[in-house]
Amino acid sequence: MRRSWASATPPSGQAGRRTEMAKAGGNDEVRLHGLNAVQAVFARRPVAIRKLYLAEALIPRLQPLLKWCVANRVGYRVVEEDDLRKLAASSHHEGVVADVLREAPVALTTWLQDLGEGPVCALWLDGVGNPHNLGAILRSAANFGATVMLPKHSPLQLSGAAARVAEGGAEAVPLVRLGREDNAIAQLRGAGFTLAATVVRGGGDVFATDLPQRLVYVLGAEGEGMSQALADACDLRVSIPGTGAVESLNVSAATAVLLARWWQVRG
């Protein structure tokens, strides 16, 4: 570590250094890295920021954030490249790392109660686990105004890698926690949603399907796909056509295609 610039008292000695290099403490915090990811948190919920580390070269660019840290007694430090890489556990830190309070997903019932009128698209992620895929999905969801839904027992949550890949999109996308599968399906149908299972083969051409204004795309895990029971419970089955040179698109690439098609249909 190079020097302390803010109010927090720096840990001393090797023990302190090891503490700082550890991951953000507890499940209530997530350690983010990447310029757009950190700036998006600052723009939407600055009070969630607990600690900040940055490269000296970013001081001019991050002046508003640094001034906010000083005014609100949030510790920040200017550190070397090697320290940033250790803090982020990645070389793709883009010069800034932040420990941030995690935002818990909202319950499906709450989300439906607050839902307005008009077209809505959501993504039900059944078993998706790769953080880079989640980040890319969040980026596409932010671009097309979609919501991401997580099954009741899914361990999937925002990580530093996912937030960086999302390029700020994680702060723009509502995360919804589903309840029991049959109850969630009934609630969604009661709110006017159609559930579409996205399958590699055997589904209707998504570009030729008359998609509804309120739609939930159900996307399966990387490799295994969605559970058969969930696929059977859906109202539609849709597939993305292609040359057949590969079996299917990566789940995050498929998500971008599916959302673009829904955006086109919704007008």
PDB file of C-alpha atoms in Angstrom:
ATOM      1  CA  MET A   1       0.000   0.000   0.000  1.00  0.00           C
ATOM      2  CA  ARG A   2       1.305   3.463  -0.832  1.00  0.00           C
ATOM      3  CA  ARG A   3      -0.477   5.934   1.414  1.00  0.00           C
ATOM      4  CA  SER A   4      -3.727   6.844   3.104  1.00  0.00           C
ATOM      5  CA  TRP A   5      -5.695   9.803   1.721  1.00  0.00           C
ATOM      6  CA  ALA A   6      -8.843   9.698   3.775  1.00  0.00           C
ATOM      7  CA  SER A   7     -10.233   9.368   7.243  1.00  0.00           C
ATOM      8  CA  ALA A   8      -9.914   5.644   7.813  1.00  0.00           C
ATOM      9  CA  THR A   9      -6.947   4.598   9.944  1.00  0.00           C
ATOM     10  CA  PRO A  10      -4.798   2.181   7.938  1.00  0.00           C
ATOM     11  CA  PRO A  11      -3.989  -1.249   9.375  1.00  0.00           C
ATOM     12  CA  SER A  12      -0.333  -1.543  10.302  1.00  0.00           C
ATOM     13  CA  GLY A  13       2.219  -4.213   9.524  1.00  0.00           C
ATOM     14  CA  GLN A  14       1.870  -7.475   7.660  1.00  0.00           C
ATOM     15  CA  ALA A  15      -1.283  -8.497   9.546  1.00  0.00           C
ATOM     16  CA  GLY A  16      -3.022  -5.345   8.401  1.00  0.00           C
ATOM     17  CA  ARG A  17      -1.845  -5.888   4.848  1.00  0.00           C
ATOM     18  CA  ARG A  18      -3.204  -9.428   4.826  1.00  0.00           C
ATOM     19  CA  THR A  19      -6.525  -8.154   6.195  1.00  0.00           C
ATOM     20  CA  GLU A  20      -6.853  -5.617   3.380  1.00  0.00           C
ATOM     21  CA  MET A  21      -5.990  -8.203   0.738  1.00  0.00           C
ATOM     22  CA  ALA A  22      -8.794 -10.459   2.007  1.00  0.00           C
ATOM     23  CA  LYS A  23     -12.183 -10.399   0.381  1.00  0.00           C
ATOM     24  CA  ALA A  24     -14.814  -7.953   1.591  1.00  0.00           C
ATOM     25  CA  GLY A  25     -16.092  -9.156   4.942  1.00  0.00           C
ATOM     26  CA  GLY A  26     -19.286 -11.205   5.224  1.00  0.00           C
ATOM     27  CA  ASN A  27     -22.075 -11.863   2.796  1.00  0.00           C
ATOM     28  CA  ASP A  28     -23.404  -8.327   3.332  1.00  0.00           C
ATOM     29  CA  GLU A  29     -20.564  -6.860   1.268  1.00  0.00           C
ATOM     30  CA  VAL A  30     -19.196  -7.432  -2.198  1.00  0.00           C
ATOM     31  CA  ARG A  31     -15.821  -6.280  -3.485  1.00  0.00           C
ATOM     32  CA  LEU A  32     -16.319  -4.575  -6.839  1.00  0.00           C
ATOM     33  CA  HIS A  33     -13.695  -3.617  -9.390  1.00  0.00           C
ATOM     34  CA  GLY A  34     -13.857  -1.810 -12.691  1.00  0.00           C
ATOM     35  CA  LEU A  35     -14.439   1.866 -13.347  1.00  0.00           C
ATOM     36  CA  ASN A  36     -18.015   1.645 -14.667  1.00  0.00           C
ATOM     37  CA  ALA A  37     -19.085  -0.779 -11.944  1.00  0.00           C
ATOM     38  CA  VAL A  38     -17.831   1.473  -9.140  1.00  0.00           C
ATOM     39  CA  GLN A  39     -19.100   4.696 -10.701  1.00  0.00           C
ATOM     40  CA  ALA A  40     -22.553   3.165 -11.193  1.00  0.00           C
ATOM     41  CA  VAL A  41     -22.783   2.400  -7.464  1.00  0.00           C
ATOM     42  CA  PHE A  42     -21.653   5.933  -6.637  1.00  0.00           C
ATOM     43  CA  ALA A  43     -24.293   7.395  -8.954  1.00  0.00           C
ATOM     44  CA  ARG A  44     -27.187   5.313  -7.603  1.00  0.00           C
ATOM     45  CA  ARG A  45     -26.429   4.469  -3.962  1.00  0.00           C
ATOM     46  CA  PRO A  46     -23.236   6.108  -2.718  1.00  0.00           C
ATOM     47  CA  VAL A  47     -24.033   5.273   0.917  1.00  0.00           C
ATOM     48  CA  ALA A  48     -23.384   1.621   0.046  1.00  0.00           C
ATOM     49  CA  ILE A  49     -19.673   2.324  -0.474  1.00  0.00           C
ATOM     50  CA  ARG A  50     -17.635   1.218   2.533  1.00  0.00           C
ATOM     51  CA  LYS A  51     -14.022   1.460   1.323  1.00  0.00           C
ATOM     52  CA  LEU A  52     -12.244   2.529  -1.830  1.00  0.00           C
ATOM     53  CA  TYR A  53      -8.855   1.781  -3.383  1.00  0.00           C
ATOM     54  CA  LEU A  54      -7.557   3.432  -6.541  1.00  0.00           C
ATOM     55  CA  ALA A  55      -4.533   3.967  -8.732  1.00  0.00           C
ATOM     56  CA  GLU A  56      -2.907   7.394  -8.589  1.00  0.00           C
ATOM     57  CA  ALA A  57      -3.685   7.986 -12.270  1.00  0.00           C
ATOM     58  CA  LEU A  58      -7.427   7.890 -11.505  1.00  0.00           C
ATOM     59  CA  ILE A  59      -7.404  10.651  -8.877  1.00  0.00           C
ATOM     60  CA  PRO A  60      -8.454  13.414 -11.324  1.00  0.00           C
ATOM     61  CA  ARG A  61     -11.175  11.289 -12.884  1.00  0.00           C
ATOM     62  CA  LEU A  62     -12.651  10.191  -9.568  1.00  0.00           C
ATOM     63  CA  GLN A  63     -12.602  13.595  -7.840  1.00  0.00           C
ATOM     64  CA  PRO A  64     -16.401  13.682  -7.182  1.00  0.00           C
ATOM     65  CA  LEU A  65     -16.257  10.246  -5.562  1.00  0.00           C
ATOM     66  CA  LEU A  66     -13.162  11.108  -3.503  1.00  0.00           C
ATOM     67  CA  LYS A  67     -14.714  14.346  -2.267  1.00  0.00           C
ATOM     68  CA  TRP A  68     -17.826  12.422  -1.258  1.00  0.00           C
ATOM     69  CA  CYS A  69     -15.665   9.912   0.628  1.00  0.00           C
ATOM     70  CA  VAL A  70     -13.939  12.688   2.571  1.00  0.00           C
ATOM     71  CA  ALA A  71     -17.228  14.439   3.372  1.00  0.00           C
ATOM     72  CA  ASN A  72     -18.788  11.192   4.595  1.00  0.00           C
ATOM     73  CA  ARG A  73     -15.746   9.741   6.355  1.00  0.00           C
ATOM     74  CA  VAL A  74     -15.400   6.788   3.998  1.00  0.00           C
ATOM     75  CA  GLY A  75     -11.802   5.574   3.865  1.00  0.00           C
ATOM     76  CA  TYR A  76      -9.976   5.488   0.560  1.00  0.00           C
ATOM     77  CA  ARG A  77      -6.399   4.760  -0.454  1.00  0.00           C
ATOM     78  CA  VAL A  78      -4.094   5.265  -3.385  1.00  0.00           C
ATOM     79  CA  VAL A  79      -2.350   1.944  -4.023  1.00  0.00           C
ATOM     80  CA  GLU A  80       0.054   0.298  -6.444  1.00  0.00           C
ATOM     81  CA  GLU A  81      -0.912  -1.892  -9.392  1.00  0.00           C
ATOM     82  CA  ASP A  82       0.146  -5.076  -7.615  1.00  0.00           C
ATOM     83  CA  ASP A  83      -2.066  -4.264  -4.625  1.00  0.00           C
ATOM     84  CA  LEU A  84      -5.060  -3.516  -6.841  1.00  0.00           C
ATOM     85  CA  ARG A  85      -4.610  -6.852  -8.567  1.00  0.00           C
ATOM     86  CA  LYS A  86      -4.546  -8.649  -5.214  1.00  0.00           C
ATOM     87  CA  LEU A  87      -7.530  -6.732  -3.863  1.00  0.00           C
ATOM     88  CA  ALA A  88      -9.617  -7.455  -6.957  1.00  0.00           C
ATOM     89  CA  ALA A  89      -8.220 -10.971  -7.428  1.00  0.00           C
ATOM     90  CA  SER A  90      -8.063  -9.935 -11.072  1.00  0.00           C
ATOM     91  CA  SER A  91      -5.827  -8.010 -13.443  1.00  0.00           C
ATOM     92  CA  HIS A  92      -8.950  -6.420 -14.956  1.00  0.00           C
ATOM     93  CA  HIS A  93      -9.526  -3.970 -12.104  1.00  0.00           C
ATOM     94  CA  GLU A  94      -9.226  -0.834 -14.308  1.00  0.00           C
ATOM     95  CA  GLY A  95      -7.539   1.036 -11.498  1.00  0.00           C
ATOM     96  CA  VAL A  96     -10.273   1.008  -8.853  1.00  0.00           C
ATOM     97  CA  VAL A  97     -11.652  -1.408  -6.239  1.00  0.00           C
ATOM     98  CA  ALA A  98     -14.480  -0.780  -3.770  1.00  0.00           C
ATOM     99  CA  ASP A  99     -16.052  -2.683  -0.884  1.00  0.00           C
ATOM    100  CA  VAL A 100     -19.793  -2.136  -1.236  1.00  0.00           C
ATOM    101  CA  LEU A 101     -22.875  -3.207   0.703  1.00  0.00           C
ATOM    102  CA  ARG A 102     -24.705  -5.893  -1.214  1.00  0.00           C
ATOM    103  CA  GLU A 103     -28.226  -5.071  -2.372  1.00  0.00           C
ATOM    104  CA  ALA A 104     -30.557  -7.964  -1.578  1.00  0.00           C
ATOM    105  CA  PRO A 105     -32.976  -9.174  -4.285  1.00  0.00           C
ATOM    106  CA  VAL A 106     -36.609  -8.177  -3.792  1.00  0.00           C
ATOM    107  CA  ALA A 107     -39.300 -10.806  -3.300  1.00  0.00           C
ATOM    108  CA  LEU A 108     -41.434 -11.644  -6.312  1.00  0.00           C
ATOM    109  CA  THR A 109     -44.601 -10.540  -4.491  1.00  0.00           C
ATOM    110  CA  THR A 110     -43.090  -7.120  -3.757  1.00  0.00           C
ATOM    111  CA  TRP A 111     -41.855  -6.698  -7.317  1.00  0.00           C
ATOM    112  CA  LEU A 112     -45.281  -7.547  -8.755  1.00  0.00           C
ATOM    113  CA  GLN A 113     -47.026  -5.158  -6.366  1.00  0.00           C
ATOM    114  CA  ASP A 114     -44.795  -2.301  -7.506  1.00  0.00           C
ATOM    115  CA  LEU A 115     -45.016  -3.160 -11.193  1.00  0.00           C
ATOM    116  CA  GLY A 116     -46.634  -0.563 -13.397  1.00  0.00           C
ATOM    117  CA  GLU A 117     -48.675  -1.028 -16.539  1.00  0.00           C
ATOM    118  CA  GLY A 118     -47.274  -1.797 -19.953  1.00  0.00           C
ATOM    119  CA  PRO A 119     -44.700  -4.160 -21.484  1.00  0.00           C
ATOM    120  CA  VAL A 120     -42.322  -5.976 -19.149  1.00  0.00           C
ATOM    121  CA  CYS A 121     -39.653  -8.588 -19.845  1.00  0.00           C
ATOM    122  CA  ALA A 122     -37.911 -10.725 -17.241  1.00  0.00           C
ATOM    123  CA  LEU A 123     -35.242 -13.434 -17.301  1.00  0.00           C
ATOM    124  CA  TRP A 124     -35.686 -16.503 -15.105  1.00  0.00           C
ATOM    125  CA  LEU A 125     -32.173 -17.930 -14.639  1.00  0.00           C
ATOM    126  CA  ASP A 126     -32.536 -21.633 -13.910  1.00  0.00           C
ATOM    127  CA  GLY A 127     -29.142 -22.821 -12.692  1.00  0.00           C
ATOM    128  CA  VAL A 128     -26.981 -20.212 -14.405  1.00  0.00           C
ATOM    129  CA  GLY A 129     -23.834 -20.000 -12.295  1.00  0.00           C
ATOM    130  CA  ASN A 130     -20.920 -18.533 -14.233  1.00  0.00           C
ATOM    131  CA  PRO A 131     -20.232 -14.977 -12.955  1.00  0.00           C
ATOM    132  CA  HIS A 132     -19.042 -13.741 -16.350  1.00  0.00           C
ATOM    133  CA  ASN A 133     -22.245 -14.996 -17.950  1.00  0.00           C
ATOM    134  CA  LEU A 134     -24.256 -13.298 -15.213  1.00  0.00           C
ATOM    135  CA  GLY A 135     -22.398 -10.052 -15.843  1.00  0.00           C
ATOM    136  CA  ALA A 136     -23.049 -10.194 -19.575  1.00  0.00           C
ATOM    137  CA  ILE A 137     -26.719 -11.012 -18.926  1.00  0.00           C
ATOM    138  CA  LEU A 138     -27.013  -8.020 -16.587  1.00  0.00           C
ATOM    139  CA  ARG A 139     -25.455  -5.763 -19.206  1.00  0.00           C
ATOM    140  CA  SER A 140     -27.977  -6.890 -21.836  1.00  0.00           C
ATOM    141  CA  ALA A 141     -30.835  -6.664 -19.341  1.00  0.00           C
ATOM    142  CA  ALA A 142     -29.853  -3.084 -18.510  1.00  0.00           C
ATOM    143  CA  ASN A 143     -29.764  -2.172 -22.196  1.00  0.00           C
ATOM    144  CA  PHE A 144     -33.231  -3.579 -22.890  1.00  0.00           C
ATOM    145  CA  GLY A 145     -34.872  -2.751 -19.555  1.00  0.00           C
ATOM    146  CA  ALA A 146     -35.346  -6.324 -18.348  1.00  0.00           C
ATOM    147  CA  THR A 147     -35.492  -7.802 -14.850  1.00  0.00           C
ATOM    148  CA  VAL A 148     -33.448 -10.798 -13.654  1.00  0.00           C
ATOM    149  CA  MET A 149     -35.159 -13.482 -11.557  1.00  0.00           C
ATOM    150  CA  LEU A 150     -33.321 -15.956  -9.335  1.00  0.00           C
ATOM    151  CA  PRO A 151     -34.844 -19.268  -8.169  1.00  0.00           C
ATOM    152  CA  LYS A 152     -35.559 -19.681  -4.471  1.00  0.00           C
ATOM    153  CA  HIS A 153     -32.464 -21.756  -3.654  1.00  0.00           C
ATOM    154  CA  SER A 154     -30.087 -20.390  -6.283  1.00  0.00           C
ATOM    155  CA  PRO A 155     -26.681 -19.425  -4.830  1.00  0.00           C
ATOM    156  CA  LEU A 156     -26.153 -16.996  -7.712  1.00  0.00           C
ATOM    157  CA  GLN A 157     -25.399 -13.451  -6.584  1.00  0.00           C
ATOM    158  CA  LEU A 158     -23.491 -10.437  -7.774  1.00  0.00           C
ATOM    159  CA  SER A 159     -19.718 -10.794  -7.614  1.00  0.00           C
ATOM    160  CA  GLY A 160     -16.885  -8.473  -8.500  1.00  0.00           C
ATOM    161  CA  ALA A 161     -16.321 -10.308 -11.773  1.00  0.00           C
ATOM    162  CA  ALA A 162     -20.009 -10.161 -12.715  1.00  0.00           C
ATOM    163  CA  ALA A 163     -20.255  -6.450 -11.901  1.00  0.00           C
ATOM    164  CA  ARG A 164     -17.190  -5.619 -13.984  1.00  0.00           C
ATOM    165  CA  VAL A 165     -18.488  -7.524 -17.006  1.00  0.00           C
ATOM    166  CA  ALA A 166     -21.867  -5.800 -16.577  1.00  0.00           C
ATOM    167  CA  GLU A 167     -20.084  -2.418 -17.006  1.00  0.00           C
ATOM    168  CA  GLY A 168     -22.427  -0.616 -14.612  1.00  0.00           C
ATOM    169  CA  GLY A 169     -25.508  -2.561 -15.709  1.00  0.00           C
ATOM    170  CA  ALA A 170     -25.809  -4.382 -12.387  1.00  0.00           C
ATOM    171  CA  GLU A 171     -27.049  -1.192 -10.736  1.00  0.00           C
ATOM    172  CA  ALA A 172     -29.753  -0.716 -13.385  1.00  0.00           C
ATOM    173  CA  VAL A 173     -31.311  -4.185 -13.272  1.00  0.00           C
ATOM    174  CA  PRO A 174     -33.797  -5.288 -10.578  1.00  0.00           C
ATOM    175  CA  LEU A 175     -32.936  -8.670  -9.052  1.00  0.00           C
ATOM    176  CA  VAL A 176     -35.992 -10.642  -7.951  1.00  0.00           C
ATOM    177  CA  ARG A 177     -35.959 -13.685  -5.669  1.00  0.00           C
ATOM    178  CA  LEU A 178     -38.579 -16.265  -6.618  1.00  0.00           C
ATOM    179  CA  GLY A 179     -40.453 -18.414  -4.156  1.00  0.00           C
ATOM    180  CA  ARG A 180     -41.553 -22.001  -4.679  1.00  0.00           C
ATOM    181  CA  GLU A 181     -41.532 -22.767  -8.395  1.00  0.00           C
ATOM    182  CA  ASP A 182     -45.227 -23.564  -8.818  1.00  0.00           C
ATOM    183  CA  ASN A 183     -46.234 -20.514  -6.767  1.00  0.00           C
ATOM    184  CA  ALA A 184     -43.918 -18.253  -8.767  1.00  0.00           C
ATOM    185  CA  ILE A 185     -45.382 -19.476 -12.048  1.00  0.00           C
ATOM    186  CA  ALA A 186     -48.927 -18.912 -10.789  1.00  0.00           C
ATOM    187  CA  GLN A 187     -48.082 -15.405  -9.540  1.00  0.00           C
ATOM    188  CA  LEU A 188     -46.467 -14.438 -12.827  1.00  0.00           C
ATOM    189  CA  ARG A 189     -49.393 -15.744 -14.881  1.00  0.00           C
ATOM    190  CA  GLY A 190     -51.780 -13.916 -12.575  1.00  0.00           C
ATOM    191  CA  ALA A 191     -49.938 -10.690 -13.386  1.00  0.00           C
ATOM    192  CA  GLY A 192     -50.353 -11.276 -17.109  1.00  0.00           C
ATOM    193  CA  PHE A 193     -46.992 -12.839 -17.915  1.00  0.00           C
ATOM    194  CA  THR A 194     -46.355 -15.597 -20.440  1.00  0.00           C
ATOM    195  CA  LEU A 195     -43.457 -17.934 -19.692  1.00  0.00           C
ATOM    196  CA  ALA A 196     -41.268 -18.942 -22.634  1.00  0.00           C
ATOM    197  CA  ALA A 197     -38.795 -21.807 -22.274  1.00  0.00           C
ATOM    198  CA  THR A 198     -35.691 -21.113 -24.356  1.00  0.00           C
ATOM    199  CA  VAL A 199     -34.566 -24.415 -25.861  1.00  0.00           C
ATOM    200  CA  VAL A 200     -31.784 -25.373 -28.248  1.00  0.00           C
ATOM    201  CA  ARG A 201     -34.104 -27.301 -30.545  1.00  0.00           C
ATOM    202  CA  GLY A 202     -37.796 -28.029 -30.861  1.00  0.00           C
ATOM    203  CA  GLY A 203     -38.999 -24.535 -30.094  1.00  0.00           C
ATOM    204  CA  GLY A 204     -40.682 -22.033 -32.364  1.00  0.00           C
ATOM    205  CA  ASP A 205     -38.418 -19.635 -34.237  1.00  0.00           C
ATOM    206  CA  VAL A 206     -38.209 -16.674 -31.852  1.00  0.00           C
ATOM    207  CA  PHE A 207     -38.074 -14.278 -34.821  1.00  0.00           C
ATOM    208  CA  ALA A 208     -41.351 -15.661 -36.179  1.00  0.00           C
ATOM    209  CA  THR A 209     -43.145 -16.018 -32.829  1.00  0.00           C
ATOM    210  CA  ASP A 210     -45.702 -13.415 -31.798  1.00  0.00           C
ATOM    211  CA  LEU A 211     -44.215 -12.627 -28.405  1.00  0.00           C
ATOM    212  CA  PRO A 212     -46.505 -11.147 -25.740  1.00  0.00           C
ATOM    213  CA  GLN A 213     -45.932  -7.733 -24.189  1.00  0.00           C
ATOM    214  CA  ARG A 214     -45.404  -9.314 -20.758  1.00  0.00           C
ATOM    215  CA  LEU A 215     -42.891 -12.087 -21.099  1.00  0.00           C
ATOM    216  CA  VAL A 216     -40.589 -14.181 -18.916  1.00  0.00           C
ATOM    217  CA  TYR A 217     -37.789 -15.928 -20.785  1.00  0.00           C
ATOM    218  CA  VAL A 218     -36.693 -19.021 -18.864  1.00  0.00           C
ATOM    219  CA  LEU A 219     -32.993 -19.693 -19.460  1.00  0.00           C
ATOM    220  CA  GLY A 220     -31.219 -22.886 -18.476  1.00  0.00           C
ATOM    221  CA  ALA A 221     -27.844 -23.504 -16.907  1.00  0.00           C
ATOM    222  CA  GLU A 222     -24.680 -23.550 -18.975  1.00  0.00           C
ATOM    223  CA  GLY A 223     -24.343 -27.062 -20.371  1.00  0.00           C
ATOM    224  CA  GLU A 224     -27.267 -28.796 -18.651  1.00  0.00           C
ATOM    225  CA  GLY A 225     -30.093 -26.504 -19.742  1.00  0.00           C
ATOM    226  CA  MET A 226     -33.188 -25.901 -17.654  1.00  0.00           C
ATOM    227  CA  SER A 227     -34.997 -28.592 -15.708  1.00  0.00           C
ATOM    228  CA  GLN A 228     -37.465 -30.586 -17.775  1.00  0.00           C
ATOM    229  CA  ALA A 229     -40.231 -29.954 -15.262  1.00  0.00           C
ATOM    230  CA  LEU A 230     -39.798 -26.201 -15.566  1.00  0.00           C
ATOM    231  CA  ALA A 231     -39.658 -26.362 -19.360  1.00  0.00           C
ATOM    232  CA  ASP A 232     -42.888 -28.396 -19.393  1.00  0.00           C
ATOM    233  CA  ALA A 233     -44.590 -25.833 -17.154  1.00  0.00           C
ATOM    234  CA  CYS A 234     -43.899 -22.958 -19.566  1.00  0.00           C
ATOM    235  CA  ASP A 235     -46.489 -21.614 -22.009  1.00  0.00           C
ATOM    236  CA  LEU A 236     -44.165 -21.373 -25.020  1.00  0.00           C
ATOM    237  CA  ARG A 237     -40.958 -22.909 -26.309  1.00  0.00           C
ATOM    238  CA  VAL A 238     -38.718 -20.729 -28.428  1.00  0.00           C
ATOM    239  CA  SER A 239     -35.399 -21.345 -30.154  1.00  0.00           C
ATOM    240  CA  ILE A 240     -32.850 -19.121 -31.862  1.00  0.00           C
ATOM    241  CA  PRO A 241     -32.269 -20.255 -35.457  1.00  0.00           C
ATOM    242  CA  GLY A 242     -28.780 -20.522 -36.910  1.00  0.00           C
ATOM    243  CA  THR A 243     -26.529 -22.429 -39.265  1.00  0.00           C
ATOM    244  CA  GLY A 244     -26.132 -25.463 -37.016  1.00  0.00           C
ATOM    245  CA  ALA A 245     -22.353 -25.133 -37.131  1.00  0.00           C
ATOM    246  CA  VAL A 246     -22.451 -25.006 -33.316  1.00  0.00           C
ATOM    247  CA  GLU A 247     -24.984 -26.630 -31.004  1.00  0.00           C
ATOM    248  CA  SER A 248     -26.120 -23.397 -29.409  1.00  0.00           C
ATOM    249  CA  LEU A 249     -25.178 -19.911 -28.307  1.00  0.00           C
ATOM    250  CA  ASN A 250     -23.646 -19.206 -24.928  1.00  0.00           C
ATOM    251  CA  VAL A 251     -26.432 -18.333 -22.459  1.00  0.00           C
ATOM    252  CA  SER A 252     -25.372 -14.691 -22.251  1.00  0.00           C
ATOM    253  CA  ALA A 253     -25.181 -14.323 -26.040  1.00  0.00           C
ATOM    254  CA  ALA A 254     -28.577 -16.004 -26.379  1.00  0.00           C
ATOM    255  CA  THR A 255     -30.004 -13.603 -23.809  1.00  0.00           C
ATOM    256  CA  ALA A 256     -28.919 -10.595 -25.874  1.00  0.00           C
ATOM    257  CA  VAL A 257     -30.601 -12.026 -28.977  1.00  0.00           C
ATOM    258  CA  LEU A 258     -33.818 -12.894 -27.127  1.00  0.00           C
ATOM    259  CA  LEU A 259     -34.069  -9.477 -25.488  1.00  0.00           C
ATOM    260  CA  ALA A 260     -33.445  -7.699 -28.776  1.00  0.00           C
ATOM    261  CA  ARG A 261     -36.297  -9.677 -30.335  1.00  0.00           C
ATOM    262  CA  TRP A 262     -38.659  -8.800 -27.463  1.00  0.00           C
ATOM    263  CA  TRP A 263     -37.647  -5.126 -27.731  1.00  0.00           C
ATOM    264  CA  GLN A 264     -38.478  -5.207 -31.421  1.00  0.00           C
ATOM    265  CA  VAL A 265     -41.898  -6.759 -30.799  1.00  0.00           C
ATOM    266  CA  ARG A 266     -42.862  -4.406 -27.969  1.00  0.00           C
ATOM    267  CA  GLY A 267     -42.492  -1.484 -30.361  1.00  0.00           C
TER     268      GLY A 267
END
